[in-house]
mmCIF file of N, CA, C and O in Angstrom:
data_model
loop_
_atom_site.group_PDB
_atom_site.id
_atom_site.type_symbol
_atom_site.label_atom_id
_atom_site.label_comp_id
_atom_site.label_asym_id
_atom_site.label_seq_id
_atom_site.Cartn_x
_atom_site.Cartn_y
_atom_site.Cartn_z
ATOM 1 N N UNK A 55 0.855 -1.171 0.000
ATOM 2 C CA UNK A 55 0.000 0.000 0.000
ATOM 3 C C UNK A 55 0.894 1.224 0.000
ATOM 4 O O UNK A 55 1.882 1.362 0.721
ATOM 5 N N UNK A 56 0.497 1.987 -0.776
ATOM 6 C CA UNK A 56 1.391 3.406 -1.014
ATOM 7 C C UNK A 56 2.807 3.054 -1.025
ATOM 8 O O UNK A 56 3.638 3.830 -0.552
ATOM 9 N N UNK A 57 3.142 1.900 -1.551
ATOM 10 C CA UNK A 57 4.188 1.566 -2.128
ATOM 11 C C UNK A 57 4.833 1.027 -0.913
ATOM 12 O O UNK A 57 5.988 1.402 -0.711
ATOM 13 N N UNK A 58 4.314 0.248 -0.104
ATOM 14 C CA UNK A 58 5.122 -0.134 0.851
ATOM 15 C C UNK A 58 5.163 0.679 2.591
ATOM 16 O O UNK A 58 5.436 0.273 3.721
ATOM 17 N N UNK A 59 4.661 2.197 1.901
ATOM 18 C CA UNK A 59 5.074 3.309 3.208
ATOM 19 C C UNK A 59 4.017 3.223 4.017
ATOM 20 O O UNK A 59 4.178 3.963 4.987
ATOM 21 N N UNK A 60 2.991 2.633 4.043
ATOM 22 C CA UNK A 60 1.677 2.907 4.680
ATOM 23 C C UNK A 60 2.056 2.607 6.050
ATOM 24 O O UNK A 60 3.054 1.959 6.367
ATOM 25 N N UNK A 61 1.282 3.066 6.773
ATOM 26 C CA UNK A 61 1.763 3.174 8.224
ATOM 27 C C UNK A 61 0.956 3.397 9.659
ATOM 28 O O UNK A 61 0.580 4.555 9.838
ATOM 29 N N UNK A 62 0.684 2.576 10.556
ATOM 30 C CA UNK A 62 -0.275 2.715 11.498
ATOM 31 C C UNK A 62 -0.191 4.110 11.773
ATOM 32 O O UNK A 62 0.838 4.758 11.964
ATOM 33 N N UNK A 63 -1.415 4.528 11.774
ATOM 34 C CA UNK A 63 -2.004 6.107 12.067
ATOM 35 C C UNK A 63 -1.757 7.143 11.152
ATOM 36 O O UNK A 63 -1.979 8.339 11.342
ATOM 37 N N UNK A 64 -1.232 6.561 10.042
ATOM 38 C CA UNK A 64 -1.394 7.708 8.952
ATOM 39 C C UNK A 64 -3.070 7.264 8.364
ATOM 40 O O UNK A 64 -3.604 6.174 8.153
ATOM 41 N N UNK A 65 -3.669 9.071 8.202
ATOM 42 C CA UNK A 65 -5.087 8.570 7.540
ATOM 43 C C UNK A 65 -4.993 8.462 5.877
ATOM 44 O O UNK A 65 -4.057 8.911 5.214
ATOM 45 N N UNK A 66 -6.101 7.806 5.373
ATOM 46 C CA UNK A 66 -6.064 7.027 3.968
ATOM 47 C C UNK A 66 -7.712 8.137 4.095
ATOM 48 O O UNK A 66 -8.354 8.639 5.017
ATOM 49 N N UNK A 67 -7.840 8.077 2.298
ATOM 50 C CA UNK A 67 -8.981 8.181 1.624
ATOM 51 C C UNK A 67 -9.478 7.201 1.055
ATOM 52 O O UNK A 67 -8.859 6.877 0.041
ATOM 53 N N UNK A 68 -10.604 6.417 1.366
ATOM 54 C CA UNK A 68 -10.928 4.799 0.268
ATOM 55 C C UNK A 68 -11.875 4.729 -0.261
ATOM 56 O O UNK A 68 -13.051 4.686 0.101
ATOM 57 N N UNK A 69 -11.265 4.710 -1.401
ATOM 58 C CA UNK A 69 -11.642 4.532 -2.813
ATOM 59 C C UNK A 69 -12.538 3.551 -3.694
ATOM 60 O O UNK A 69 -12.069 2.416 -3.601
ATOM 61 N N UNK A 70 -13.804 3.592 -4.618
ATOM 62 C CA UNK A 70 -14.403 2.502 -4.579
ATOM 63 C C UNK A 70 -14.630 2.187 -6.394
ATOM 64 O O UNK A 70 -15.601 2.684 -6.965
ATOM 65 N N UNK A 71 -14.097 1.730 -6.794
ATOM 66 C CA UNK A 71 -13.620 1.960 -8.277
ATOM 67 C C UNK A 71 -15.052 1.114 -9.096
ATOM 68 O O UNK A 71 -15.468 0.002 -8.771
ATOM 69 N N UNK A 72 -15.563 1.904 -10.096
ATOM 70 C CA UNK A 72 -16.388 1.206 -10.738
ATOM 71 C C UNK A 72 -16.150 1.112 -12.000
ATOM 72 O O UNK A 72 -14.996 1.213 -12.416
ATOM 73 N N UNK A 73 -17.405 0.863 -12.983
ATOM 74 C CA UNK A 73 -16.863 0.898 -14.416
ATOM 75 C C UNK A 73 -16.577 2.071 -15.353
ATOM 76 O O UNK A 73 -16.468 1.807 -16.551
ATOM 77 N N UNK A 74 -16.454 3.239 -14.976
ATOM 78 C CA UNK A 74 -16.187 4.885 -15.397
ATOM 79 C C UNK A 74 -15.857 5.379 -14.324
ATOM 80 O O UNK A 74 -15.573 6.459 -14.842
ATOM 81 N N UNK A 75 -15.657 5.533 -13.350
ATOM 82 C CA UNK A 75 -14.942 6.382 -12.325
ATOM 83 C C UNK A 75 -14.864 5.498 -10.790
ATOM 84 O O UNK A 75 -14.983 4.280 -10.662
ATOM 85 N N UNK A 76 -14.648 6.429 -9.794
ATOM 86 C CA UNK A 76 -13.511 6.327 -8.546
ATOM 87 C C UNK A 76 -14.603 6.858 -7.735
ATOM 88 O O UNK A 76 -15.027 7.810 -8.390
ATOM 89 N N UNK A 77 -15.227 6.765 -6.755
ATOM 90 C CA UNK A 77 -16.004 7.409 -5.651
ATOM 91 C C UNK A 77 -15.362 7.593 -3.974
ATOM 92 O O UNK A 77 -15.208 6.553 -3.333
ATOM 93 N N UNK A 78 -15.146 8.410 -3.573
ATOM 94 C CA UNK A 78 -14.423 7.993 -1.943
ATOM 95 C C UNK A 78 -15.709 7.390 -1.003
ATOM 96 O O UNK A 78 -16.879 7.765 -1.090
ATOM 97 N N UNK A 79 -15.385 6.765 -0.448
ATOM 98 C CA UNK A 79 -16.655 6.399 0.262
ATOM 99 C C UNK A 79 -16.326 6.545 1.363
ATOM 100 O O UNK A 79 -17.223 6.421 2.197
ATOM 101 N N UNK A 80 -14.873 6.880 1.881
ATOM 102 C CA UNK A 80 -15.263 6.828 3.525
ATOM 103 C C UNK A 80 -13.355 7.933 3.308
ATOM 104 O O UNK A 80 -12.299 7.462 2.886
ATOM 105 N N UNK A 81 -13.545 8.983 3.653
ATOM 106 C CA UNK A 81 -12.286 10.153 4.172
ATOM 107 C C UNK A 81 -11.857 9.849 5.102
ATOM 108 O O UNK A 81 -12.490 9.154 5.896
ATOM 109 N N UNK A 82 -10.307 10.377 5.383
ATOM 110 C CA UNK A 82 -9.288 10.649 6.383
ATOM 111 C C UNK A 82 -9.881 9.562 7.896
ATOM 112 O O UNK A 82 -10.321 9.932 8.984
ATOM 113 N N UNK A 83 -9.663 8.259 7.388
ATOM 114 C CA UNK A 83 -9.946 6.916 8.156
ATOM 115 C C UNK A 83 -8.380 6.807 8.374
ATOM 116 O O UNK A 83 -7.448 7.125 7.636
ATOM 117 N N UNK A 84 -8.414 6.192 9.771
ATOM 118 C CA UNK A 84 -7.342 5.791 10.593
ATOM 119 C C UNK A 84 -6.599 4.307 9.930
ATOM 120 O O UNK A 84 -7.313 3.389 9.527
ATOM 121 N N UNK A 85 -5.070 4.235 9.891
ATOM 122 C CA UNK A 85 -4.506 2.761 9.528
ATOM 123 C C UNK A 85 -4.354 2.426 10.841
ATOM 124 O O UNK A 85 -3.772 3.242 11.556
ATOM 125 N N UNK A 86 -4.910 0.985 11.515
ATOM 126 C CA UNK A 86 -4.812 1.010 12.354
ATOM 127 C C UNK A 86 -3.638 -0.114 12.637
ATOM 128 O O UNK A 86 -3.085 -0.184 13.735
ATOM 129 N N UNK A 87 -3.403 -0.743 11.840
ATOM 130 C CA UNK A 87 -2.558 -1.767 11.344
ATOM 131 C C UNK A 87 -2.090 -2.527 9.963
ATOM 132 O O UNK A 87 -2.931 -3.192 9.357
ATOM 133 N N UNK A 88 -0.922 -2.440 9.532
ATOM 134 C CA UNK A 88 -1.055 -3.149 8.386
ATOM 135 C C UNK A 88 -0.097 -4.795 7.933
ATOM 136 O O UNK A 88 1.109 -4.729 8.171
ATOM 137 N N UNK A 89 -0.456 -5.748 7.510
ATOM 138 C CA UNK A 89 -0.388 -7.052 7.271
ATOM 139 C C UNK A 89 0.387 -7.118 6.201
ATOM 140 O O UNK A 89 -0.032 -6.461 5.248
ATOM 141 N N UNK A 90 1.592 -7.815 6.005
ATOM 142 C CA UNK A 90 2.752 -7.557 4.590
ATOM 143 C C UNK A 90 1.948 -8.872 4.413
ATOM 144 O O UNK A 90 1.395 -9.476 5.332
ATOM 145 N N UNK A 91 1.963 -9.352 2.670
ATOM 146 C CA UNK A 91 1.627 -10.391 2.072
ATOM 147 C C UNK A 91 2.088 -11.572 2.558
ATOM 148 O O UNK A 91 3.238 -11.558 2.996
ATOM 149 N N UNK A 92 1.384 -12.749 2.595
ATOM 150 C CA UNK A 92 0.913 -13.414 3.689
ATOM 151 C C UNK A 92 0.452 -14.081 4.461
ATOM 152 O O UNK A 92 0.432 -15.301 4.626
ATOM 153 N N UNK A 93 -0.185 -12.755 5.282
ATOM 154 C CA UNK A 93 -0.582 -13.071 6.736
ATOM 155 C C UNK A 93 -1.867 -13.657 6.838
ATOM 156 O O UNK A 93 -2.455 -14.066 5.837
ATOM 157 N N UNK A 94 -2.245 -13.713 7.742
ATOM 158 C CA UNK A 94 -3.800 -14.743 8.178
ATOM 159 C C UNK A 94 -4.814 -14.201 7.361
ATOM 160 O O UNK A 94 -5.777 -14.914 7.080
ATOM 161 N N UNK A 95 -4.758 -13.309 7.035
ATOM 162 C CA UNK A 95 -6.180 -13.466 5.615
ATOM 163 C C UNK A 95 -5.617 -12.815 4.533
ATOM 164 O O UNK A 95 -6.305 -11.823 4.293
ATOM 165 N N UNK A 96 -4.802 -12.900 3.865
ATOM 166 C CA UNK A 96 -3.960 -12.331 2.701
ATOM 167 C C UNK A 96 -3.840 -13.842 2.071
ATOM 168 O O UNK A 96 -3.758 -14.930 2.641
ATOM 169 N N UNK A 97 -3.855 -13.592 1.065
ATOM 170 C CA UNK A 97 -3.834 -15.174 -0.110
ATOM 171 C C UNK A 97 -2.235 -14.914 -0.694
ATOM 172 O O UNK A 97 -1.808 -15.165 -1.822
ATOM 173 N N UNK A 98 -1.664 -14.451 0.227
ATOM 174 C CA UNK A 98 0.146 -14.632 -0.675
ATOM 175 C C UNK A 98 0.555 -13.055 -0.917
ATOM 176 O O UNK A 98 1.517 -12.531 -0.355
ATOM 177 N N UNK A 99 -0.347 -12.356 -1.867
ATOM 178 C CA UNK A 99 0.322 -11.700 -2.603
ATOM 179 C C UNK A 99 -0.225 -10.290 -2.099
ATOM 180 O O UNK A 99 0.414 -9.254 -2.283
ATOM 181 N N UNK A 100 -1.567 -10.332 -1.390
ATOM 182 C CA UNK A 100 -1.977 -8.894 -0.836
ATOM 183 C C UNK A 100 -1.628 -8.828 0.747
ATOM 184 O O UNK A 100 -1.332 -9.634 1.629
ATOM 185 N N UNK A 101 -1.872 -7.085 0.596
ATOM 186 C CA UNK A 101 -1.456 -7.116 1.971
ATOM 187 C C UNK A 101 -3.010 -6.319 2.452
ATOM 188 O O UNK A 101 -3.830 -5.744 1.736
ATOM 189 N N UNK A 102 -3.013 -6.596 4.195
ATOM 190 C CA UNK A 102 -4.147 -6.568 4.716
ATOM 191 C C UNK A 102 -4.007 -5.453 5.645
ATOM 192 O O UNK A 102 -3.250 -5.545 6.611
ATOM 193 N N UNK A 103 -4.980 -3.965 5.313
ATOM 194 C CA UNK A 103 -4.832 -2.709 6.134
ATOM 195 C C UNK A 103 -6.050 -2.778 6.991
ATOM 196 O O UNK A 103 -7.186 -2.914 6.537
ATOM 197 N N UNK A 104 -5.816 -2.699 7.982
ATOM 198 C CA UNK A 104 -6.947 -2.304 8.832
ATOM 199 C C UNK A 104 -7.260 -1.131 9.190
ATOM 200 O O UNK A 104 -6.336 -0.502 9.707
ATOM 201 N N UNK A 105 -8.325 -0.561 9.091
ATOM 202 C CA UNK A 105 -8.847 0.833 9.194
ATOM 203 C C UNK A 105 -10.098 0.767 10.579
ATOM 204 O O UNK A 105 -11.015 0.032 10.944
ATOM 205 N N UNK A 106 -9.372 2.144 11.044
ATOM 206 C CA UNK A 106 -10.521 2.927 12.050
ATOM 207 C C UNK A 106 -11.793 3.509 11.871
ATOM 208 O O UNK A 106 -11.921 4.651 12.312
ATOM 209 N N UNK A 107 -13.002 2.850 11.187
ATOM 210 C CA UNK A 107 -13.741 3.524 10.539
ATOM 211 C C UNK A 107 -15.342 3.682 11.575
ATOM 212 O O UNK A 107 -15.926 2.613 11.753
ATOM 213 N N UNK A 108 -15.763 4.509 11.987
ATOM 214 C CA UNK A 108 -16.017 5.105 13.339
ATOM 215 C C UNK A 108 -17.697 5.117 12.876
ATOM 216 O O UNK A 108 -18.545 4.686 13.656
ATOM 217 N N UNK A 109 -18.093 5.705 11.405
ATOM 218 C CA UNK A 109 -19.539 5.762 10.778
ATOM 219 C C UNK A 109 -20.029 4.692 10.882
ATOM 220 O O UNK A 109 -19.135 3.849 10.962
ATOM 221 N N UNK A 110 -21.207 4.174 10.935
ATOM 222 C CA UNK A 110 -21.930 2.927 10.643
ATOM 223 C C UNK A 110 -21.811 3.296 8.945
ATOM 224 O O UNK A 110 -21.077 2.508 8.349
ATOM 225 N N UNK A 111 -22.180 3.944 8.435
ATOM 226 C CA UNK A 111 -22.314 4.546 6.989
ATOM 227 C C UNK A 111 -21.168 4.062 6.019
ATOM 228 O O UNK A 111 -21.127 3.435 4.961
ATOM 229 N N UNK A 112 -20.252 4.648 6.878
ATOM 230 C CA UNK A 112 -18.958 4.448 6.182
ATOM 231 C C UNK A 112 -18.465 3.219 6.003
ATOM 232 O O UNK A 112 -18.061 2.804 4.917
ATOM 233 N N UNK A 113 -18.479 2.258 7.583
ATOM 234 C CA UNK A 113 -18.156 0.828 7.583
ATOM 235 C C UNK A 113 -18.802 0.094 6.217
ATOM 236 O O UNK A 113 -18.171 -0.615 5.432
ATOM 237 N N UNK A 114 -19.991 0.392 6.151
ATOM 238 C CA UNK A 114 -20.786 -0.536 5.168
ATOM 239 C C UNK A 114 -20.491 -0.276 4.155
ATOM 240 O O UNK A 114 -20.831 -1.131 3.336
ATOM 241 N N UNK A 115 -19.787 0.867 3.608
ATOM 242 C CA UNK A 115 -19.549 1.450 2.194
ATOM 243 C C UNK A 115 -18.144 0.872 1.977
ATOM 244 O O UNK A 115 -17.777 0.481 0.869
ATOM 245 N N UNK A 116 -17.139 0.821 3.401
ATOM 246 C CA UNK A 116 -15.659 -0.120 3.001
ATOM 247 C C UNK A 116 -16.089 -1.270 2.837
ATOM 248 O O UNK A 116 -15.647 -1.853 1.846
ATOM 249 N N UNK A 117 -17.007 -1.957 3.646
ATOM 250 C CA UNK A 117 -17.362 -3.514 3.614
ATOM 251 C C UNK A 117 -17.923 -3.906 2.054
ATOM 252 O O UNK A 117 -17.808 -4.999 1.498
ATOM 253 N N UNK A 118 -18.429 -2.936 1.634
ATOM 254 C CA UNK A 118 -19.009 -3.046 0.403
ATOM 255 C C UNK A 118 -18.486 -2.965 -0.593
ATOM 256 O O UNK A 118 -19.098 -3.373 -1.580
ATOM 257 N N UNK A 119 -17.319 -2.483 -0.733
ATOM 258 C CA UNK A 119 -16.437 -2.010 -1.180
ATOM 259 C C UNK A 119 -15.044 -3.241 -1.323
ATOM 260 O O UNK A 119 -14.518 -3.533 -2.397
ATOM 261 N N UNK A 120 -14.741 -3.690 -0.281
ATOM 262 C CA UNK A 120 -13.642 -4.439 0.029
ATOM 263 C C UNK A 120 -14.300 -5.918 -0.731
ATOM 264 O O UNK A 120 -13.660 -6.734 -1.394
ATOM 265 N N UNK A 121 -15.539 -5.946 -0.446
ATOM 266 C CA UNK A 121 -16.213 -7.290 -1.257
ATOM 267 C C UNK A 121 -16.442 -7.440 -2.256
ATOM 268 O O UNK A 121 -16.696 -8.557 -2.705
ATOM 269 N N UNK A 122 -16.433 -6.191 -3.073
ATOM 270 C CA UNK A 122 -16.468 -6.199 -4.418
ATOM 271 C C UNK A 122 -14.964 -6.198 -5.066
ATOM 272 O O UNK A 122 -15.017 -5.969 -6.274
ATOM 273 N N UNK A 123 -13.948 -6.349 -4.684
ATOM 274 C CA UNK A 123 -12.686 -6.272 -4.550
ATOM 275 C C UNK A 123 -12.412 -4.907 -5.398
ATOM 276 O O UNK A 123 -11.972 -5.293 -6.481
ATOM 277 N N UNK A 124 -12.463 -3.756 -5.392
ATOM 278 C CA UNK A 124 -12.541 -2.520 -5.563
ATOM 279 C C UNK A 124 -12.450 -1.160 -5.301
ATOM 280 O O UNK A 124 -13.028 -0.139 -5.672
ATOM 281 N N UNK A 125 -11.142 -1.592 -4.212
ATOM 282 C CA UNK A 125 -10.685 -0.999 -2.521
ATOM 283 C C UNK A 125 -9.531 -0.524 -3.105
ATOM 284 O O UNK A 125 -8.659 -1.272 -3.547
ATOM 285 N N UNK A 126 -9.462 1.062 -3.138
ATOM 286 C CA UNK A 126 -7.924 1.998 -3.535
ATOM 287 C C UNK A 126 -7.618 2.493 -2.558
ATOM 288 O O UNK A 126 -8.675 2.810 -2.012
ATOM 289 N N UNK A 127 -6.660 2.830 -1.847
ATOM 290 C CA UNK A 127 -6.680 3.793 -0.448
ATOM 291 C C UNK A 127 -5.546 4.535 -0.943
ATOM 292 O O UNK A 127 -4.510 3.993 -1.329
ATOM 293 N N UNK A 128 -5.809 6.136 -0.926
ATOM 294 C CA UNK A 128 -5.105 6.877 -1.004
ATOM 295 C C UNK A 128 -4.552 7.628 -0.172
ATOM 296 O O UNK A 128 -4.758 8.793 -0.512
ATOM 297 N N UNK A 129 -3.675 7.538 1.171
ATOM 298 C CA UNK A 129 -2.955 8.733 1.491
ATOM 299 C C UNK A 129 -2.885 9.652 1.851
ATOM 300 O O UNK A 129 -1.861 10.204 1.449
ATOM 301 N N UNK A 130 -3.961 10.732 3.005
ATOM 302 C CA UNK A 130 -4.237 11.846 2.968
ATOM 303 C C UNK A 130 -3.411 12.509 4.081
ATOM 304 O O UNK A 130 -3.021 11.919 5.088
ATOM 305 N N UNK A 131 -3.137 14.091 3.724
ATOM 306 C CA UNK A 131 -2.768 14.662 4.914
ATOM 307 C C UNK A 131 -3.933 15.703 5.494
ATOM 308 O O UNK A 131 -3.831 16.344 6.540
ATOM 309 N N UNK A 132 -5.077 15.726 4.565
ATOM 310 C CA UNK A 132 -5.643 16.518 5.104
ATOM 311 C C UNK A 132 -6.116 16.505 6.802
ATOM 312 O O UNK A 132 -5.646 15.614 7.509
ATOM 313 N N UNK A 133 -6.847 17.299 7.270
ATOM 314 C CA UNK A 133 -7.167 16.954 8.807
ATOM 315 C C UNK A 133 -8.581 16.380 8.736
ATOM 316 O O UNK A 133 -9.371 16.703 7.848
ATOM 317 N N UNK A 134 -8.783 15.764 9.432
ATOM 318 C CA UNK A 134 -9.584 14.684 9.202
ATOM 319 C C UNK A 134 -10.952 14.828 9.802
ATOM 320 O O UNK A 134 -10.593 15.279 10.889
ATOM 321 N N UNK A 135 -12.106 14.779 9.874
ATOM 322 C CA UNK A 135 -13.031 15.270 10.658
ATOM 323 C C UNK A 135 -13.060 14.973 12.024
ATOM 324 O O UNK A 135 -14.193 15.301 12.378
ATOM 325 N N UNK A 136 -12.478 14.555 12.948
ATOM 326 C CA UNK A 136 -12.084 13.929 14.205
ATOM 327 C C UNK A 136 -10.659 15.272 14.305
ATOM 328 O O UNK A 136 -10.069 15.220 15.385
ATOM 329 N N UNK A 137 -10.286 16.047 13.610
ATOM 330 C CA UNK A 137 -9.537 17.082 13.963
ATOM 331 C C UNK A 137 -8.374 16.604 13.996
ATOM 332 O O UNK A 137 -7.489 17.450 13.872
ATOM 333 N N UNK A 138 -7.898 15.085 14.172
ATOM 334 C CA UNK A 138 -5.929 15.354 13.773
ATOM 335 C C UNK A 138 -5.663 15.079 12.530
ATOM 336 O O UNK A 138 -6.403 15.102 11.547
ATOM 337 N N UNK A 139 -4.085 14.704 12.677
ATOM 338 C CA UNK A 139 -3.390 14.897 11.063
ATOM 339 C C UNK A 139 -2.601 13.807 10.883
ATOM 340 O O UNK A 139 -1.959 13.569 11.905
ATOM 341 N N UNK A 140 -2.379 13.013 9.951
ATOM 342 C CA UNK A 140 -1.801 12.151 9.722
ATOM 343 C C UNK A 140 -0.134 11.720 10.032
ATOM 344 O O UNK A 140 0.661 10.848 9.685
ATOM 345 N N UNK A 141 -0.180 13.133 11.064
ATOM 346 C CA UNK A 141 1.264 12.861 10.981
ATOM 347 C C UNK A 141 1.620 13.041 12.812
ATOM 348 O O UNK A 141 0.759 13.893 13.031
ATOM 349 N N UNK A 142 2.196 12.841 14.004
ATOM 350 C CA UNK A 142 2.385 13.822 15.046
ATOM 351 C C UNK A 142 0.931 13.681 15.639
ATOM 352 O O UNK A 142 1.045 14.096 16.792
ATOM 353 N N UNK A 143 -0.051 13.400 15.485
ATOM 354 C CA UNK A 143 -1.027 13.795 16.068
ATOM 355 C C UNK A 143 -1.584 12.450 17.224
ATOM 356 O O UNK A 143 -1.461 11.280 16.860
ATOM 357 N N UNK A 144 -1.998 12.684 18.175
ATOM 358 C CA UNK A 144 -2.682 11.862 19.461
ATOM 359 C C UNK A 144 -3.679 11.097 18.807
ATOM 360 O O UNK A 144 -4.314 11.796 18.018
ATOM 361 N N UNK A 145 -4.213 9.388 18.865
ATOM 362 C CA UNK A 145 -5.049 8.555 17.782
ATOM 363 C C UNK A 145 -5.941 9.221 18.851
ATOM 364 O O UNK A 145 -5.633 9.726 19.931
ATOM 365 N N UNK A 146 -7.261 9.061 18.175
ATOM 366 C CA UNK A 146 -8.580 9.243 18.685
ATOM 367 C C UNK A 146 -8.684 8.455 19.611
ATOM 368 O O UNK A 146 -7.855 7.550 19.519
ATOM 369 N N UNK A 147 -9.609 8.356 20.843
ATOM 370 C CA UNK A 147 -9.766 7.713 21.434
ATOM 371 C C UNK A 147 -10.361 6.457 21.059
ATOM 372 O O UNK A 147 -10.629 6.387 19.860
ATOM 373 N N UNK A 148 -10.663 5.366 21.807
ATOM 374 C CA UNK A 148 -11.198 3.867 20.984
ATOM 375 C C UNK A 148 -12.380 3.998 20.775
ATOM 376 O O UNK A 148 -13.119 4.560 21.584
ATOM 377 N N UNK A 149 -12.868 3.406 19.428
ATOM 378 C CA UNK A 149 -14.285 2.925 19.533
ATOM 379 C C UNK A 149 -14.565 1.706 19.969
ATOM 380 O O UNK A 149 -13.805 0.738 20.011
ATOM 381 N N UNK A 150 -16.314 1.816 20.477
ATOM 382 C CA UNK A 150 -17.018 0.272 21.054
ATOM 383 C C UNK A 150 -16.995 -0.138 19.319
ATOM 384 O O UNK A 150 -17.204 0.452 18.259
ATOM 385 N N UNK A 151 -16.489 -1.930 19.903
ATOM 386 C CA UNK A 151 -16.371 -2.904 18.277
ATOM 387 C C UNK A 151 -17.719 -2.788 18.045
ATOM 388 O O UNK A 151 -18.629 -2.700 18.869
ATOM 389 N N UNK A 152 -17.784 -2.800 16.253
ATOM 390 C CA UNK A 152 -18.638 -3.144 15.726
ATOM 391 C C UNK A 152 -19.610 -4.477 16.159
ATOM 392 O O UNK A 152 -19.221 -5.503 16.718
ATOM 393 N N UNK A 153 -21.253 -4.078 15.643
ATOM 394 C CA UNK A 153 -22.344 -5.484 16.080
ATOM 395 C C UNK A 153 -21.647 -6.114 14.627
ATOM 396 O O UNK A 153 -21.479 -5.729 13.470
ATOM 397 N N UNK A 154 -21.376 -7.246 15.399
ATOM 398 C CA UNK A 154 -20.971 -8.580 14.514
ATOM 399 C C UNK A 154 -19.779 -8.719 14.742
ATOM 400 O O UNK A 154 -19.647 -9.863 14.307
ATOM 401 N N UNK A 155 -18.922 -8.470 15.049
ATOM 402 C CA UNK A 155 -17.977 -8.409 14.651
ATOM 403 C C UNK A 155 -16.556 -7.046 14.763
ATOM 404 O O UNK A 155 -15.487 -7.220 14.178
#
């Protein structure tokens, strides 16, 4: 991801690619961990990012997204609606886990 640099607590923009264009479906989401190719749910050759994604809205739009295998994550420095920055900044406090899971 981002060539290798991706990095717990830098935020990503994710991306949901269709047949004419790119939609973001969920902004300046937390890396909360990331999996080199692999690991316990990676088939060899991908690697597995885990994201902080806090919306019910949003979750369902990555979930929806990640299942259609159609998942870009881009990189952001902007500030994020939770107010920090991808770089230097204190993680948000935790969220209660998702129902299901």
């Amino acid at each position: 991801a981002v060539d290798g640099r991706l990095r717990p607590g830098d935020l990503v923009d994710v991306y949901a690619s269709g047949d004419e264009a790119a939609t973001v479906v969920a902004a300046g989401q937390r890396v909360v961990d990331v999996t080199a190719p692999g690991g316990a749910f990676a088939d060899g050759e991908e690697l597995t990012v885990t994201l902080a994604v806090a919306e019910a809205g949003e979750r369902a739009a990555v979930v929806g997204a990640a299942s259609a295998g159609t998942v870009t994550l881009v990189r952001t420095t902007h500030v994020s609606r939770r107010g920090s920055t991808s770089r230097g900044a204190e993680p948000p406090p935790a969220a209660a886990p998702a129902e299901g899971g």
